[in-house]
Tab-separated table of N, CA, C and O in Angstrom:
chain	number	residue	atom	x	y	z
V	526	UNK	N	-1.408	5.982	-8.126
V	526	UNK	CA	-1.800	4.656	-7.695
V	526	UNK	C	-0.639	3.987	-6.963
V	526	UNK	O	0.512	4.202	-7.302
V	527	UNK	N	-0.964	3.189	-5.994
V	527	UNK	CA	0.070	2.502	-5.238
V	527	UNK	C	0.687	1.370	-6.035
V	527	UNK	O	1.851	1.087	-5.919
V	528	UNK	N	-0.110	0.703	-6.831
V	528	UNK	CA	0.378	-0.377	-7.672
V	528	UNK	C	0.266	0.111	-9.103
V	528	UNK	O	-0.830	0.342	-9.598
V	529	UNK	N	1.396	0.317	-9.764
V	529	UNK	CA	1.370	0.825	-11.124
V	529	UNK	C	1.604	-0.300	-12.122
V	529	UNK	O	2.223	-1.301	-11.804
V	530	UNK	N	1.094	-0.116	-13.303
V	530	UNK	CA	1.305	-1.088	-14.359
V	530	UNK	C	0.488	-2.352	-14.209
V	530	UNK	O	0.743	-3.334	-14.882
V	531	UNK	N	-0.496	-2.348	-13.350
V	531	UNK	CA	-1.329	-3.532	-13.143
V	531	UNK	C	-2.764	-3.163	-13.463
V	531	UNK	O	-3.278	-2.177	-12.979
V	532	UNK	N	-3.383	-3.945	-14.309
V	532	UNK	CA	-4.785	-3.718	-14.623
V	532	UNK	C	-5.618	-4.763	-13.899
V	532	UNK	O	-5.248	-5.922	-13.821
V	533	UNK	N	-6.729	-4.321	-13.347
V	533	UNK	CA	-7.618	-5.259	-12.669
V	533	UNK	C	-8.906	-5.387	-13.468
V	533	UNK	O	-9.203	-4.562	-14.323
V	534	UNK	N	-9.653	-6.424	-13.203
V	534	UNK	CA	-10.926	-6.600	-13.873
V	534	UNK	C	-12.007	-6.791	-12.815
V	534	UNK	O	-11.730	-6.837	-11.624
V	535	UNK	N	-13.237	-6.889	-13.245
V	535	UNK	CA	-14.365	-6.972	-12.324
V	535	UNK	C	-14.469	-8.327	-11.619
V	535	UNK	O	-15.120	-8.435	-10.603
V	536	UNK	N	-13.835	-9.348	-12.139
V	536	UNK	CA	-13.924	-10.670	-11.523
V	536	UNK	C	-13.015	-10.759	-10.309
V	536	UNK	O	-11.843	-10.400	-10.378
V	537	UNK	N	-13.511	-11.221	-9.186
V	537	UNK	CA	-12.678	-11.270	-7.990
V	537	UNK	C	-11.520	-12.260	-8.077
V	537	UNK	O	-10.564	-12.139	-7.342
V	538	UNK	N	-11.582	-13.208	-8.989
V	538	UNK	CA	-10.508	-14.195	-9.095
V	538	UNK	C	-9.326	-13.679	-9.908
V	538	UNK	O	-8.295	-14.287	-9.939
V	539	UNK	N	-9.463	-12.551	-10.585
V	539	UNK	CA	-8.392	-12.059	-11.437
V	539	UNK	C	-7.220	-11.471	-10.683
V	539	UNK	O	-6.129	-11.476	-11.176
V	540	UNK	N	-7.447	-10.922	-9.537
V	540	UNK	CA	-6.391	-10.251	-8.789
V	540	UNK	C	-6.609	-10.557	-7.310
V	540	UNK	O	-7.693	-10.334	-6.793
V	541	UNK	N	-5.615	-11.074	-6.638
V	541	UNK	CA	-5.821	-11.462	-5.241
V	541	UNK	C	-6.115	-10.263	-4.341
V	541	UNK	O	-5.737	-9.137	-4.636
V	542	UNK	N	-6.781	-10.527	-3.235
V	542	UNK	CA	-7.117	-9.474	-2.284
V	542	UNK	C	-5.854	-8.973	-1.592
V	542	UNK	O	-5.674	-7.783	-1.391
V	543	UNK	N	-4.956	-9.869	-1.243
V	543	UNK	CA	-3.706	-9.485	-0.602
V	543	UNK	C	-2.564	-9.711	-1.578
V	543	UNK	O	-2.437	-10.780	-2.153
V	544	UNK	N	-1.745	-8.671	-1.766
V	544	UNK	CA	-0.606	-8.783	-2.666
V	544	UNK	C	0.670	-8.445	-1.899
V	544	UNK	O	0.633	-7.773	-0.873
V	545	UNK	N	1.792	-8.919	-2.387
V	545	UNK	CA	3.104	-8.652	-1.781
V	545	UNK	C	3.863	-7.685	-2.684
V	545	UNK	O	3.900	-7.858	-3.896
V	546	UNK	N	4.474	-6.661	-2.063
V	546	UNK	CA	5.200	-5.626	-2.786
V	546	UNK	C	6.541	-5.372	-2.114
V	546	UNK	O	6.751	-5.732	-0.964
V	547	UNK	N	7.426	-4.696	-2.844
V	547	UNK	CA	8.650	-4.216	-2.221
V	547	UNK	C	8.280	-3.086	-1.264
V	547	UNK	O	7.451	-2.233	-1.594
V	548	UNK	N	8.875	-3.069	-0.110
V	548	UNK	CA	8.565	-2.044	0.889
V	548	UNK	C	9.146	-0.701	0.461
V	548	UNK	O	10.229	-0.625	-0.102
V	549	UNK	N	8.403	0.348	0.735
V	549	UNK	CA	8.857	1.701	0.440
V	549	UNK	C	9.467	2.352	1.678
V	549	UNK	O	10.087	3.397	1.596
V	550	UNK	N	9.314	1.737	2.850
V	550	UNK	CA	9.757	2.336	4.110
V	550	UNK	C	11.203	1.977	4.455
V	550	UNK	O	11.743	2.479	5.435
V	551	UNK	N	11.843	1.125	3.663
V	551	UNK	CA	13.255	0.773	3.850
V	551	UNK	C	13.748	0.100	2.580
V	551	UNK	O	12.943	-0.346	1.753
V	552	UNK	N	15.076	0.035	2.373
V	552	UNK	CA	15.589	-0.689	1.195
V	552	UNK	C	15.118	-2.142	1.230
V	552	UNK	O	15.161	-2.783	2.280
V	553	UNK	N	14.655	-2.639	0.092
V	553	UNK	CA	14.052	-3.960	0.068
V	553	UNK	C	14.382	-4.667	-1.242
V	553	UNK	O	14.233	-4.078	-2.311
V	554	UNK	N	14.842	-5.898	-1.164
V	554	UNK	CA	15.116	-6.704	-2.357
V	554	UNK	C	14.077	-7.792	-2.571
V	554	UNK	O	13.952	-8.324	-3.662
V	555	UNK	N	13.368	-8.148	-1.517
V	555	UNK	CA	12.326	-9.170	-1.590
V	555	UNK	C	11.011	-8.548	-1.138
V	555	UNK	O	10.994	-7.734	-0.222
V	556	UNK	N	9.913	-8.926	-1.756
V	556	UNK	CA	8.618	-8.367	-1.351
V	556	UNK	C	8.308	-8.673	0.122
V	556	UNK	O	8.092	-9.810	0.499
V	557	UNK	N	8.346	-7.643	0.936
V	557	UNK	CA	8.082	-7.834	2.362
V	557	UNK	C	6.889	-7.012	2.835
V	557	UNK	O	6.541	-7.056	4.002
V	558	UNK	N	6.270	-6.278	1.924
V	558	UNK	CA	5.115	-5.464	2.272
V	558	UNK	C	3.862	-6.179	1.778
V	558	UNK	O	3.755	-6.530	0.604
V	559	UNK	N	2.953	-6.417	2.671
V	559	UNK	CA	1.689	-7.063	2.320
V	559	UNK	C	0.613	-5.981	2.242
V	559	UNK	O	0.423	-5.222	3.195
V	560	UNK	N	-0.058	-5.903	1.093
V	560	UNK	CA	-1.118	-4.905	0.891
V	560	UNK	C	-2.455	-5.637	0.807
V	560	UNK	O	-2.653	-6.477	-0.059
V	561	UNK	N	-3.349	-5.310	1.735
V	561	UNK	CA	-4.684	-5.887	1.772
V	561	UNK	C	-5.623	-4.919	1.060
V	561	UNK	O	-5.980	-3.877	1.598
V	562	UNK	N	-6.001	-5.260	-0.169
V	562	UNK	CA	-6.836	-4.363	-0.974
V	562	UNK	C	-8.246	-4.227	-0.410
V	562	UNK	O	-8.879	-3.196	-0.576
V	563	UNK	N	-8.732	-5.230	0.259
V	563	UNK	CA	-10.082	-5.177	0.806
V	563	UNK	C	-10.183	-4.158	1.939
V	563	UNK	O	-11.150	-3.411	2.037
V	564	UNK	N	-9.190	-4.127	2.812
V	564	UNK	CA	-9.200	-3.234	3.969
V	564	UNK	C	-8.345	-1.985	3.769
V	564	UNK	O	-8.246	-1.162	4.680
V	565	UNK	N	-7.685	-1.860	2.612
V	565	UNK	CA	-6.797	-0.729	2.326
V	565	UNK	C	-5.757	-0.535	3.427
V	565	UNK	O	-5.570	0.557	3.946
V	566	UNK	N	-5.071	-1.622	3.764
V	566	UNK	CA	-4.036	-1.587	4.798
V	566	UNK	C	-2.781	-2.268	4.270
V	566	UNK	O	-2.859	-3.223	3.496
V	567	UNK	N	-1.649	-1.743	4.700
V	567	UNK	CA	-0.366	-2.339	4.347
V	567	UNK	C	0.394	-2.649	5.626
V	567	UNK	O	0.256	-1.953	6.629
V	568	UNK	N	1.203	-3.727	5.566
V	568	UNK	CA	2.046	-4.084	6.709
V	568	UNK	C	3.365	-4.619	6.183
V	568	UNK	O	3.394	-5.480	5.301
V	569	UNK	N	4.437	-4.079	6.738
V	569	UNK	CA	5.773	-4.556	6.392
V	569	UNK	C	6.188	-5.586	7.429
V	569	UNK	O	6.162	-5.308	8.637
V	570	UNK	N	6.578	-6.761	6.970
V	570	UNK	CA	6.942	-7.834	7.880
V	570	UNK	C	8.398	-7.757	8.326
V	570	UNK	O	8.805	-8.490	9.204
V	571	UNK	N	9.181	-6.836	7.738
V	571	UNK	CA	10.570	-6.661	8.162
V	571	UNK	C	10.661	-5.656	9.306
V	571	UNK	O	11.221	-5.927	10.353
V	572	UNK	N	10.082	-4.467	9.103
V	572	UNK	CA	10.178	-3.428	10.138
V	572	UNK	C	8.916	-3.322	10.984
V	572	UNK	O	8.856	-2.501	11.892
V	573	UNK	N	7.900	-4.132	10.682
V	573	UNK	CA	6.664	-4.228	11.460
V	573	UNK	C	5.853	-2.927	11.485
V	573	UNK	O	5.132	-2.671	12.430
V	574	UNK	N	5.984	-2.110	10.432
V	574	UNK	CA	5.159	-0.909	10.328
V	574	UNK	C	3.867	-1.255	9.620
V	574	UNK	O	3.842	-2.106	8.728
V	575	UNK	N	2.793	-0.580	10.010
V	575	UNK	CA	1.492	-0.746	9.362
V	575	UNK	C	1.011	0.613	8.875
V	575	UNK	O	1.278	1.630	9.509
V	576	UNK	N	0.290	0.604	7.765
V	576	UNK	CA	-0.181	1.840	7.159
V	576	UNK	C	-1.589	1.654	6.629
V	576	UNK	O	-1.942	0.574	6.172
V	577	UNK	N	-2.357	2.734	6.641
V	577	UNK	CA	-3.580	2.777	5.852
V	577	UNK	C	-3.231	3.555	4.584
V	577	UNK	O	-2.071	3.918	4.362
V	578	UNK	N	-4.205	3.813	3.733
V	578	UNK	CA	-3.932	4.474	2.455
V	578	UNK	C	-3.328	5.858	2.662
V	578	UNK	O	-2.369	6.232	1.987
V	579	UNK	N	-3.864	6.617	3.598
V	579	UNK	CA	-3.336	7.954	3.870
V	579	UNK	C	-1.929	7.857	4.445
V	579	UNK	O	-1.033	8.613	4.069
V	580	UNK	N	-1.703	6.902	5.325
V	580	UNK	CA	-0.388	6.709	5.915
V	580	UNK	C	0.674	6.354	4.893
V	580	UNK	O	1.835	6.752	5.019
V	581	UNK	N	0.296	5.593	3.867
V	581	UNK	CA	1.235	5.256	2.797
V	581	UNK	C	1.687	6.523	2.083
V	581	UNK	O	2.880	6.730	1.850
V	582	UNK	N	0.747	7.383	1.726
V	582	UNK	CA	1.109	8.622	1.044
V	582	UNK	C	1.968	9.518	1.932
V	582	UNK	O	2.917	10.156	1.462
V	583	UNK	N	1.643	9.561	3.208
V	583	UNK	CA	2.420	10.386	4.124
V	583	UNK	C	3.846	9.857	4.272
V	583	UNK	O	4.802	10.626	4.230
V	584	UNK	N	4.002	8.557	4.406
V	584	UNK	CA	5.330	7.953	4.592
V	584	UNK	C	6.122	7.919	3.286
V	584	UNK	O	7.283	8.314	3.246
V	585	UNK	N	5.500	7.458	2.215
V	585	UNK	CA	6.213	7.272	0.952
V	585	UNK	C	6.532	8.587	0.261
V	585	UNK	O	7.627	8.780	-0.259
V	586	UNK	N	5.564	9.505	0.248
V	586	UNK	CA	5.720	10.743	-0.508
V	586	UNK	C	6.010	11.955	0.368
V	586	UNK	O	6.137	13.065	-0.140
V	587	UNK	N	6.069	11.766	1.689
V	587	UNK	CA	6.359	12.869	2.594
V	587	UNK	C	5.252	13.910	2.663
V	587	UNK	O	5.504	15.077	2.936
V	588	UNK	N	4.017	13.486	2.414
V	588	UNK	CA	2.880	14.411	2.434
V	588	UNK	C	2.395	14.647	3.859
V	588	UNK	O	2.585	13.806	4.732
V	589	UNK	N	1.751	15.783	4.048
V	589	UNK	CA	1.041	16.016	5.299
V	589	UNK	C	-0.286	15.268	5.218
V	589	UNK	O	-0.709	14.837	4.137
V	590	UNK	N	-0.962	15.150	6.356
V	590	UNK	CA	-2.256	14.475	6.379
V	590	UNK	C	-3.242	15.163	5.426
V	590	UNK	O	-3.920	14.509	4.637
V	591	UNK	N	-3.306	16.479	5.485
V	591	UNK	CA	-4.250	17.234	4.646
V	591	UNK	C	-3.955	17.021	3.167
V	591	UNK	O	-4.865	16.781	2.369
V	592	UNK	N	-2.679	17.079	2.781
V	592	UNK	CA	-2.324	16.883	1.365
V	592	UNK	C	-2.590	15.446	0.917
V	592	UNK	O	-2.969	15.215	-0.233
V	593	UNK	N	-2.390	14.475	1.796
V	593	UNK	CA	-2.682	13.083	1.443
V	593	UNK	C	-4.170	12.887	1.208
V	593	UNK	O	-4.575	12.210	0.262
V	594	UNK	N	-5.005	13.487	2.050
V	594	UNK	CA	-6.452	13.385	1.864
V	594	UNK	C	-6.858	14.046	0.551
V	594	UNK	O	-7.653	13.503	-0.215
V	595	UNK	N	-6.296	15.212	0.254
V	595	UNK	CA	-6.603	15.902	-1.007
V	595	UNK	C	-6.175	15.072	-2.218
V	595	UNK	O	-6.857	15.058	-3.231
V	596	UNK	N	-5.040	14.396	-2.113
V	596	UNK	CA	-4.540	13.580	-3.220
V	596	UNK	C	-5.457	12.396	-3.513
V	596	UNK	O	-5.513	11.908	-4.645
V	597	UNK	N	-6.191	11.931	-2.515
V	597	UNK	CA	-7.064	10.778	-2.698
V	597	UNK	C	-8.455	11.146	-3.194
V	597	UNK	O	-9.249	10.268	-3.494
V	598	UNK	N	-8.750	12.418	-3.264
V	598	UNK	CA	-10.087	12.819	-3.735
V	598	UNK	C	-10.280	12.515	-5.175
V	598	UNK	O	-9.526	12.440	-6.008
């Protein structure tokens, strides 16, 4: 999971659609990565990189496209 240690519930008010995280694409001390859970997209406001779910696995974990797709099954 991209966000660990967080439990969500069925109510939409329990967890915001967009959350801020520490970026995985560069050293980060302040949350600069915005994750849009509705669209499954991430954007870093420091380095201006954007990712979809597969792109996150490829960038963060060094996976190939095929392995990232398999990991999401």
